[in-house]
mmCIF file of C-alpha atoms and ligand atoms in Angstrom:
data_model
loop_
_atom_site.group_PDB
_atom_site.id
_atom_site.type_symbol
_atom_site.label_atom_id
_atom_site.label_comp_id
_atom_site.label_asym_id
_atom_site.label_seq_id
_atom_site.Cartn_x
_atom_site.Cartn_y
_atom_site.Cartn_z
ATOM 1 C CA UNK O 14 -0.510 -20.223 11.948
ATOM 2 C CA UNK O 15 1.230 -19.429 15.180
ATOM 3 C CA UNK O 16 0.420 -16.665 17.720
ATOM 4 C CA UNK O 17 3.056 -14.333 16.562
ATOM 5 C CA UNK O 18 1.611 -14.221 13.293
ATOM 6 C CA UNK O 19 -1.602 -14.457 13.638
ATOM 7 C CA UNK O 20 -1.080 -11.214 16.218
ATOM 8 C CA UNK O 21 1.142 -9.478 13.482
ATOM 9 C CA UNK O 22 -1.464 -10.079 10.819
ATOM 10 C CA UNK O 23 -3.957 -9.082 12.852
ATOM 11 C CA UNK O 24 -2.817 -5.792 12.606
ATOM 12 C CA UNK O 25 -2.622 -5.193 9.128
ATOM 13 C CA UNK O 26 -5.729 -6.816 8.408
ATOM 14 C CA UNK O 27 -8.478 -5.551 11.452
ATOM 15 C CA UNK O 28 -10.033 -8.140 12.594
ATOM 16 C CA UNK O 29 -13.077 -6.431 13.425
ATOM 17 C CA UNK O 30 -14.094 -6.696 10.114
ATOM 18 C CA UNK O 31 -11.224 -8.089 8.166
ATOM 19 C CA UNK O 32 -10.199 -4.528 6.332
ATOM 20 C CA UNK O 33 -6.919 -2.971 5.896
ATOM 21 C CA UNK O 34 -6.068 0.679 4.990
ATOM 22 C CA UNK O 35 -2.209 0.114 4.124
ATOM 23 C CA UNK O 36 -0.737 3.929 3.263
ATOM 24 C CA UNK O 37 2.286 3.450 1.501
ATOM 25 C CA UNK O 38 4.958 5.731 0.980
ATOM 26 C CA UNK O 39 7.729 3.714 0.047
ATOM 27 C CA UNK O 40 7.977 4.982 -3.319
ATOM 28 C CA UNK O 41 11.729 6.689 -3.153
ATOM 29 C CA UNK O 42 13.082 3.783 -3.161
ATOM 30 C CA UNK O 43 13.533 3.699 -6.596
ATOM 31 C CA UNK O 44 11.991 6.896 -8.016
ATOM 32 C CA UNK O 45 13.499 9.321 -5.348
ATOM 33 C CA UNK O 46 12.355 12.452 -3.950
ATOM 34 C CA UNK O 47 8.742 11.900 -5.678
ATOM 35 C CA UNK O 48 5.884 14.567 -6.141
ATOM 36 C CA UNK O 49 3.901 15.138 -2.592
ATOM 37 C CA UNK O 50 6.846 12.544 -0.854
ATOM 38 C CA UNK O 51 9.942 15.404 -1.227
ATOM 39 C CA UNK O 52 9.331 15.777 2.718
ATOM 40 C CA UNK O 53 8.140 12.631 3.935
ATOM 41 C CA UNK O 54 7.727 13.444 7.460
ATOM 42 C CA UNK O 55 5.672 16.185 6.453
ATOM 43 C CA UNK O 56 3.740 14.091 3.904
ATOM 44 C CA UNK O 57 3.298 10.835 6.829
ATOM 45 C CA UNK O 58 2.369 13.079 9.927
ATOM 46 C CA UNK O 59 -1.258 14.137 9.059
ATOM 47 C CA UNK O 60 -2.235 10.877 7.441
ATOM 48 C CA UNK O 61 -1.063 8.610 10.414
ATOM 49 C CA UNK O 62 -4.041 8.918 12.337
ATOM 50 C CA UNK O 63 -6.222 7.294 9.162
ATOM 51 C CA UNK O 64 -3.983 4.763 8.648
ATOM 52 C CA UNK O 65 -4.446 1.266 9.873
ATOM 53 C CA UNK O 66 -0.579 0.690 8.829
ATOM 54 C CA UNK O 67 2.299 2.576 6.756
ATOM 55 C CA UNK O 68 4.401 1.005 4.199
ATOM 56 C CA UNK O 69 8.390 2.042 4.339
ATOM 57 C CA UNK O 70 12.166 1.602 3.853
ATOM 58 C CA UNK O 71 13.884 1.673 6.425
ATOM 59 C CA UNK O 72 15.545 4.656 5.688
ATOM 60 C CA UNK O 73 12.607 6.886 5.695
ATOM 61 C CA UNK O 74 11.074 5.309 8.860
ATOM 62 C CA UNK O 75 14.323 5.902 10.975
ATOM 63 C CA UNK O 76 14.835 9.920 9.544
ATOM 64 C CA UNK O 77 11.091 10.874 9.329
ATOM 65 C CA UNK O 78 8.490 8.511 11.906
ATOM 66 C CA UNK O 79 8.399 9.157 15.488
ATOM 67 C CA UNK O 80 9.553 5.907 16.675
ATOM 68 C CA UNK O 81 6.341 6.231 19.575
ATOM 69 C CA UNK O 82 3.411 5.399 17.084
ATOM 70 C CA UNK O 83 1.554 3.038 17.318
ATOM 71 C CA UNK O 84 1.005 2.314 13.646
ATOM 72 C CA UNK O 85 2.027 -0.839 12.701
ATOM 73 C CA UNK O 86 5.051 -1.434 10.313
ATOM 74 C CA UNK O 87 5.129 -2.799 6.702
ATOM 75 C CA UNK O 88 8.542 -2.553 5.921
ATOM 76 C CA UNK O 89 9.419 -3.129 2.335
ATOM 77 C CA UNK O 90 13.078 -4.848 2.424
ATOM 78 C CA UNK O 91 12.998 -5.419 -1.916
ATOM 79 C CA UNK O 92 15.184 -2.950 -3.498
ATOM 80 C CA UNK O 93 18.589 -2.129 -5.712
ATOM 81 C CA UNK O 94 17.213 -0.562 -8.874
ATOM 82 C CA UNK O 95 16.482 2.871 -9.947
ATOM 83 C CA UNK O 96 14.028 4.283 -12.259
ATOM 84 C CA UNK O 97 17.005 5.644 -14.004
ATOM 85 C CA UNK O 98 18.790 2.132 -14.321
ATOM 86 C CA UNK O 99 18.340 -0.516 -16.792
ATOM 87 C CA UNK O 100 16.024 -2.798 -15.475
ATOM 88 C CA UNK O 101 13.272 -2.237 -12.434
ATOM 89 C CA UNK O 102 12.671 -5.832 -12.187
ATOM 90 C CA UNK O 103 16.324 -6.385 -11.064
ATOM 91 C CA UNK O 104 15.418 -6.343 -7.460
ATOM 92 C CA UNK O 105 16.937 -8.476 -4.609
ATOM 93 C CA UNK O 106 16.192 -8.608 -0.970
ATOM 94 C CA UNK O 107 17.811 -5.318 0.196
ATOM 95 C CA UNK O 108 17.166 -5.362 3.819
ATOM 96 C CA UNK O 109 17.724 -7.927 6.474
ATOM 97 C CA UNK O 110 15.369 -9.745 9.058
ATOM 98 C CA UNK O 111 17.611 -9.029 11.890
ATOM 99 C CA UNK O 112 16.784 -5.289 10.405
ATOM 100 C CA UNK O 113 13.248 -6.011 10.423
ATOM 101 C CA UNK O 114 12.884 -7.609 13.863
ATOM 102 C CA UNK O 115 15.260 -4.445 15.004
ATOM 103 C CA UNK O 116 12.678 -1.793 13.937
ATOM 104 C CA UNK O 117 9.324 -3.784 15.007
ATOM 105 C CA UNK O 118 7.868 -4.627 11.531
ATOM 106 C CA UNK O 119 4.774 -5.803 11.307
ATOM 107 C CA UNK O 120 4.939 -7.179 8.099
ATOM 108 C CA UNK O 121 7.906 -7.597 5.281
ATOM 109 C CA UNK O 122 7.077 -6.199 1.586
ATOM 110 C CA UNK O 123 8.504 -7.152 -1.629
ATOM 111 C CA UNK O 124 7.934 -6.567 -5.004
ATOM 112 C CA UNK O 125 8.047 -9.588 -7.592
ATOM 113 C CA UNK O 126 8.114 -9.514 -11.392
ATOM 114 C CA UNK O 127 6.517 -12.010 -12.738
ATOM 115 C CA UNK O 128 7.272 -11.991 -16.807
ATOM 116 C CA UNK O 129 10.477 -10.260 -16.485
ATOM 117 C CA UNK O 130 13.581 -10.745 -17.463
ATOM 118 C CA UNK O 131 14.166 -11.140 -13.013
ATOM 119 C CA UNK O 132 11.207 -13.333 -12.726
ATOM 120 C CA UNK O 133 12.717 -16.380 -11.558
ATOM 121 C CA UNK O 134 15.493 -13.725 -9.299
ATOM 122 C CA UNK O 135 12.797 -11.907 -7.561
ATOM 123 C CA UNK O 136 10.327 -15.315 -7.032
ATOM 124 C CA UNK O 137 12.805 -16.754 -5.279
ATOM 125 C CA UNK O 138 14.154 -14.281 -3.149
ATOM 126 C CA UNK O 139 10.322 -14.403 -2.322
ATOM 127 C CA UNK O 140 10.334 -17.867 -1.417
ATOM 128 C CA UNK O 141 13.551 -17.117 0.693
ATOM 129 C CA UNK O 142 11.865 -13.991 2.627
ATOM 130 C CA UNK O 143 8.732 -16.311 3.554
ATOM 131 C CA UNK O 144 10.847 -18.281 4.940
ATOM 132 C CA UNK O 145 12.495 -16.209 6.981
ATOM 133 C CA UNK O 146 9.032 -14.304 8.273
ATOM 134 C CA UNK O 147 7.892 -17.860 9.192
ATOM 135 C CA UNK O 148 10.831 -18.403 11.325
ATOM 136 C CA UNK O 149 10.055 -15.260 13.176
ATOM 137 C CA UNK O 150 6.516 -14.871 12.612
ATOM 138 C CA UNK O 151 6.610 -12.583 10.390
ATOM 139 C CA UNK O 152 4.282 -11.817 7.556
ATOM 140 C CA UNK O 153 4.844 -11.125 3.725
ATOM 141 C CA UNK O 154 3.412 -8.984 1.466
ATOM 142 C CA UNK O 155 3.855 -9.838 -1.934
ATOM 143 C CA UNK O 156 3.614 -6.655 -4.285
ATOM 144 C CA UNK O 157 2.682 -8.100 -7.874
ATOM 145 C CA UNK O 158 5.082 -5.077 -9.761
ATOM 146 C CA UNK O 159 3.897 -4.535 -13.805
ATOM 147 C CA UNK O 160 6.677 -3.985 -16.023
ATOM 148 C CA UNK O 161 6.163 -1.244 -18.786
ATOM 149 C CA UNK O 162 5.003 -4.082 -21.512
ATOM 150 C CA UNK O 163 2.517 -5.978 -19.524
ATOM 151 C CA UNK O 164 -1.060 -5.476 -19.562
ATOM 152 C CA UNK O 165 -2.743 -5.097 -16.217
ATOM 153 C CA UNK O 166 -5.504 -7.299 -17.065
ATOM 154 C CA UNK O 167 -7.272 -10.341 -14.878
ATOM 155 C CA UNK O 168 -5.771 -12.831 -16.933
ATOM 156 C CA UNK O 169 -1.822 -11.485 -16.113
ATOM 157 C CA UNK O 170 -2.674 -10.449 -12.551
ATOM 158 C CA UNK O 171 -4.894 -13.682 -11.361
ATOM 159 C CA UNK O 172 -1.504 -15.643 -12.941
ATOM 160 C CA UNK O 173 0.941 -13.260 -10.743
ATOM 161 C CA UNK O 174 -1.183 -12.915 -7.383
ATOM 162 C CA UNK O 175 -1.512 -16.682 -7.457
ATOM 163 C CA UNK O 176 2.722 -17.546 -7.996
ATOM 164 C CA UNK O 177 2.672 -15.074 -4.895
ATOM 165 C CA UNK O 178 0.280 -17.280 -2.979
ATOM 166 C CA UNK O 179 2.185 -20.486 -3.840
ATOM 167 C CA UNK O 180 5.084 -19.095 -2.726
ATOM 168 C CA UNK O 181 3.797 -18.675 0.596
ATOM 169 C CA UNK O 182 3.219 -14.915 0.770
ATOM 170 C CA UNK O 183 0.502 -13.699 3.140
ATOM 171 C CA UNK O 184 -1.125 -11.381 1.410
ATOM 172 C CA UNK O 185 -0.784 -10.217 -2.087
ATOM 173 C CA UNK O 186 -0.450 -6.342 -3.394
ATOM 174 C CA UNK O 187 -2.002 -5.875 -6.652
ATOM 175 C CA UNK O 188 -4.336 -4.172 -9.441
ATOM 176 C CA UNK O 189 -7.839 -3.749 -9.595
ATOM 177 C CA UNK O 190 -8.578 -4.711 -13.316
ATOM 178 C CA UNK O 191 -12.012 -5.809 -14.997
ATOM 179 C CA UNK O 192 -13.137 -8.884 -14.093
ATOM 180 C CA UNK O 193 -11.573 -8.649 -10.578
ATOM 181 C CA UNK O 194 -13.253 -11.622 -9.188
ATOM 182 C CA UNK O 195 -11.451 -14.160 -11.212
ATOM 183 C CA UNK O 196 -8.149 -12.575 -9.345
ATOM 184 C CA UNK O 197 -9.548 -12.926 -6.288
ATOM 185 C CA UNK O 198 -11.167 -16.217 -7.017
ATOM 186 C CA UNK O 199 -7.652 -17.762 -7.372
ATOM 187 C CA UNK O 200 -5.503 -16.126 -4.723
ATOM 188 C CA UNK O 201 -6.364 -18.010 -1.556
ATOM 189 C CA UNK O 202 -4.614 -15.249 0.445
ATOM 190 C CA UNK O 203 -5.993 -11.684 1.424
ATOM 191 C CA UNK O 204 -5.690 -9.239 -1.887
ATOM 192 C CA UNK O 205 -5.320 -5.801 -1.610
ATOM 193 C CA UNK O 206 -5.022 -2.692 -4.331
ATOM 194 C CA UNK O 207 -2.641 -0.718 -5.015
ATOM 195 C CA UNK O 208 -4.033 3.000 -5.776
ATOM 196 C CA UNK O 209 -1.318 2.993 -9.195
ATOM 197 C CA UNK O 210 -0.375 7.032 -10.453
ATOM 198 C CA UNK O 211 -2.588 9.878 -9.530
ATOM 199 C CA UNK O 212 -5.845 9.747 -11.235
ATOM 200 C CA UNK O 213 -7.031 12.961 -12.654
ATOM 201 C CA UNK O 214 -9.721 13.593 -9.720
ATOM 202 C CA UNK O 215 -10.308 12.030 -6.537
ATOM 203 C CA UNK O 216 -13.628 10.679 -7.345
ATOM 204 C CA UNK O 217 -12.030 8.035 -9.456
ATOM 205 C CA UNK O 218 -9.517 7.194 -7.274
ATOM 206 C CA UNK O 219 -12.458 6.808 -4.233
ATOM 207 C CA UNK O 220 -14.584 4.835 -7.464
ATOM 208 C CA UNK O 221 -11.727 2.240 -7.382
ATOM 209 C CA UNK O 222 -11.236 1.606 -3.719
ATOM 210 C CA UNK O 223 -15.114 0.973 -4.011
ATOM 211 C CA UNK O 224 -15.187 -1.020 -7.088
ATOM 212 C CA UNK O 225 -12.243 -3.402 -5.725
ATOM 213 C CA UNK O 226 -13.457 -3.752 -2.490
ATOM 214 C CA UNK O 227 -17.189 -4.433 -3.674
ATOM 215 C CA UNK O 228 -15.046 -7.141 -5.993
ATOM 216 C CA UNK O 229 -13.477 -8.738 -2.739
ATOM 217 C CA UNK O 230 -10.258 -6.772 -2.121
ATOM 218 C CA UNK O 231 -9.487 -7.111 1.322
ATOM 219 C CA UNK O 232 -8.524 -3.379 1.810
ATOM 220 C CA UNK O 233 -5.866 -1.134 -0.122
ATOM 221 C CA UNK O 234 -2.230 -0.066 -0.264
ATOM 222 C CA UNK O 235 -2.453 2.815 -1.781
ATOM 223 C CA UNK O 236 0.067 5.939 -2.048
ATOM 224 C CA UNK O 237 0.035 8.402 -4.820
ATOM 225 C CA UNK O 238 -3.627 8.941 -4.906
ATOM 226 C CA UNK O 239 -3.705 10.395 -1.433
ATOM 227 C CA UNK O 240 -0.825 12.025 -0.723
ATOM 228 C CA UNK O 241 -0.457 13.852 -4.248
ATOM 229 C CA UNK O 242 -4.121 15.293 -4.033
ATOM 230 C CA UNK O 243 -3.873 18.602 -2.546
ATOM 231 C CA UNK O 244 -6.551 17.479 0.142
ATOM 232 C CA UNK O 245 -5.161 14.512 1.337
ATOM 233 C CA UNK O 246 -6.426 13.840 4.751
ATOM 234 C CA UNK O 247 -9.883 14.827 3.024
ATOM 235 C CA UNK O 248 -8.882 11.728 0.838
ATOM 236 C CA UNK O 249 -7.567 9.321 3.373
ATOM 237 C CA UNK O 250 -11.070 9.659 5.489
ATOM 238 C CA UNK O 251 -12.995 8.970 2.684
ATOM 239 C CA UNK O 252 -11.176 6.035 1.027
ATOM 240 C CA UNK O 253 -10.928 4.941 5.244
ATOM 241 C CA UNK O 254 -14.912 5.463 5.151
ATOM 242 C CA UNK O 255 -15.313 2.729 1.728
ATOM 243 C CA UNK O 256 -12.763 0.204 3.605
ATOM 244 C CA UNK O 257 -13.705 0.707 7.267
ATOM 245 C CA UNK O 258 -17.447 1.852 7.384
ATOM 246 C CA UNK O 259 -19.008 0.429 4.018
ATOM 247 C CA UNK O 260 -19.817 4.234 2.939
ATOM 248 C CA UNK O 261 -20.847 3.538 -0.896
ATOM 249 C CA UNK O 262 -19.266 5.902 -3.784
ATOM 250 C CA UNK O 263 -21.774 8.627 -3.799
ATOM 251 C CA UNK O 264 -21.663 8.762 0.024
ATOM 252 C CA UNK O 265 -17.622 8.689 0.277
ATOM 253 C CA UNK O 266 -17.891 11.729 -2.471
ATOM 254 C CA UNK O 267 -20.105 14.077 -0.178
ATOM 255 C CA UNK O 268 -17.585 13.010 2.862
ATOM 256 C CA UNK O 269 -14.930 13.835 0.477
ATOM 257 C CA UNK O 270 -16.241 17.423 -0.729
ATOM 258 C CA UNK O 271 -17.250 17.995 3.026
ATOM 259 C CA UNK O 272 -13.923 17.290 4.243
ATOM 260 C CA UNK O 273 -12.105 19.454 0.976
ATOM 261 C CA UNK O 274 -14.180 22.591 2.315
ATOM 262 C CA UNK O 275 -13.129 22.029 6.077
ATOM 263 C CA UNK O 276 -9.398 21.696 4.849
ATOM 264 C CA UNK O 277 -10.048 25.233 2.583
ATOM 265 C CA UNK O 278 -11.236 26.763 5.962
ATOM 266 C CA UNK O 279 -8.963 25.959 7.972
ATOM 267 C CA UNK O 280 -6.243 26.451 5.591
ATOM 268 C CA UNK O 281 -7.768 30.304 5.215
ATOM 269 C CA UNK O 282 -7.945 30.726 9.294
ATOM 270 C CA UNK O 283 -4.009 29.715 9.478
ATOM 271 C CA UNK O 284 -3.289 32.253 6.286
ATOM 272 C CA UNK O 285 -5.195 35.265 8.358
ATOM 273 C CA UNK O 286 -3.838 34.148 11.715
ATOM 274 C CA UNK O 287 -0.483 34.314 9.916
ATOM 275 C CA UNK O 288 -1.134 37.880 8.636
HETATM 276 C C1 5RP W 28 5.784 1.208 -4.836
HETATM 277 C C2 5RP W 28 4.704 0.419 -4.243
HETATM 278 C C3 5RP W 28 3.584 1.220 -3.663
HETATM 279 O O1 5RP W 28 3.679 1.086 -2.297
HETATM 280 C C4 5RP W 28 2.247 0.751 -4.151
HETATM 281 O O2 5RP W 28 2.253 0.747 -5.576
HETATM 282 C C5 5RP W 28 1.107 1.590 -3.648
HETATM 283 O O3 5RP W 28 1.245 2.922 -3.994
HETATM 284 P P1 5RP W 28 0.382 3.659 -5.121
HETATM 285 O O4 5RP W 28 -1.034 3.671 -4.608
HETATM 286 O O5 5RP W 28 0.970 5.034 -5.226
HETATM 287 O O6 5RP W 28 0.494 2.839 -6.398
HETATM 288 O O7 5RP W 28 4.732 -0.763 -4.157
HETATM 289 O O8 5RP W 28 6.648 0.346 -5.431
#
């Protein structure tokens, strides 16, 4: 691996203990103004800080980031469908690498859809995009999308993570499922989880990002289950605290409740200071 990657993947993956908190919030690309992303500046701002990198478009990172942090970049440049279009798994490369290298990405991401109707469409544009981050040191982040009809089991996901591998992506974007070792056991890249729709408390969102990463998950990429619970920089420590400082799940739940009540407090001080 040269310097320039090594030093970009570095990044996304600390190397002080090989980790990576990815907070994505890429999701309008194809299902729009999304619940807890309608403003994402104000949605990005308070996480930053607990983030070791944000996934974007392009779009959002020009109109809503500060172009002075000093969060690293995962720009996701797979895109041209809708959730109100035919097919989701009709995505191409929508972004360029001049683009890329123009906003200081990190890292490229792109979805691929592996059983689709677009499988062989989205593997190779893949293929193409790895070797275009290679040229320019550049990592890729392969984001193993489920369609509607496929089952997010180990047997489906181990097959998908590993195409991404062989295909020369860097690190792989995925499920946790049972039997999550098997995935990982096959995928000679870094794996990390994807959070998937808002779970119906924190806990079990903070369960998986324990549960995967006790399973050998490298870190997580996860979106919805932060920024959609009403306490989400109480959630972002504490999922931060299972990645980054081995906290297990009944410790990351008393950080979580402790951090809830600060947020209430403070949230009551600002009402009464307000009038
Ligand atoms: C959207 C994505 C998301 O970035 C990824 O799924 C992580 O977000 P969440 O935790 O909300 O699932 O790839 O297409």
């Amino acid at each position: 691996m040269d310097w320039g990657m090594k030093n970009r993947m570095s990044k996304i993956i600390r190397p002080e203990d090989g980790r990576c908190l990815m907070l994505a919030v890429d999701h309008g690309y194809f299902l729009g103004p999304t619940e807890g992303l309608e403003i994402p500046s104000r949605t990005i701002k308070p996480l930053l800080p607990y983030a070791d990198s944000l996934m974007i478009t392009r779009g959002i990172l020009r109109t809503s980031v500060n172009p002075s942090i000093e969060v690293p970049i995962v720009l996701r440049v797979s895109g041209g469908t809708s959730i109100v279009g035919e097919d989701l798994s009709n995505e191409t490369i929508s972004t360029s690498i001049e683009e890329a290298i123009k906003l200081n990405a990190s890292c490229l991401a792109i979805s691929i859809f592996v059983g689709s109707k677009y499988e062989h469409q989205t593997l190779a544009s893949l293929s193409r995009l790895v070797d275009e981050g290679e040229k320019y040191g550049i990592p890729v982040l392969a984001v193993t999308a489920v369609g509607k009809e496929m089952t997010r089991d180990s047997r489906y996901l181990a097959l998908a993570c590993r195409v991404a591998a062989e295909q020369g992506a860097h690190i792989v974007k995925t499920y946790y499922c049972e039997n999550f070792e098997s995935v990982v056991e096959g995928c000679p890249v870094p794996l990390i989880v994807a959070g998937g729709k808002k779970l119906p408390n924190e806990i079990d969102a903070l369960k998986l990002t324990y549960e995967a990463i006790e399973h050998g998950a490298t870190g997580v990429d996860m979106g919805r289950n932060i920024w959609q619970s009403t306490y989400a920089v109480a959630m972002i420590k504490s999922v931060r605290s299972i990645v980054h400082s081995n906290l297990d799940l009944r410790q990351a739940s008393e950080l979580y409740m402790k951090e809830k009540e600060r947020q209430i407090k403070e949230q009551q001080k600002e009402m009464k200071a307000a009038g």
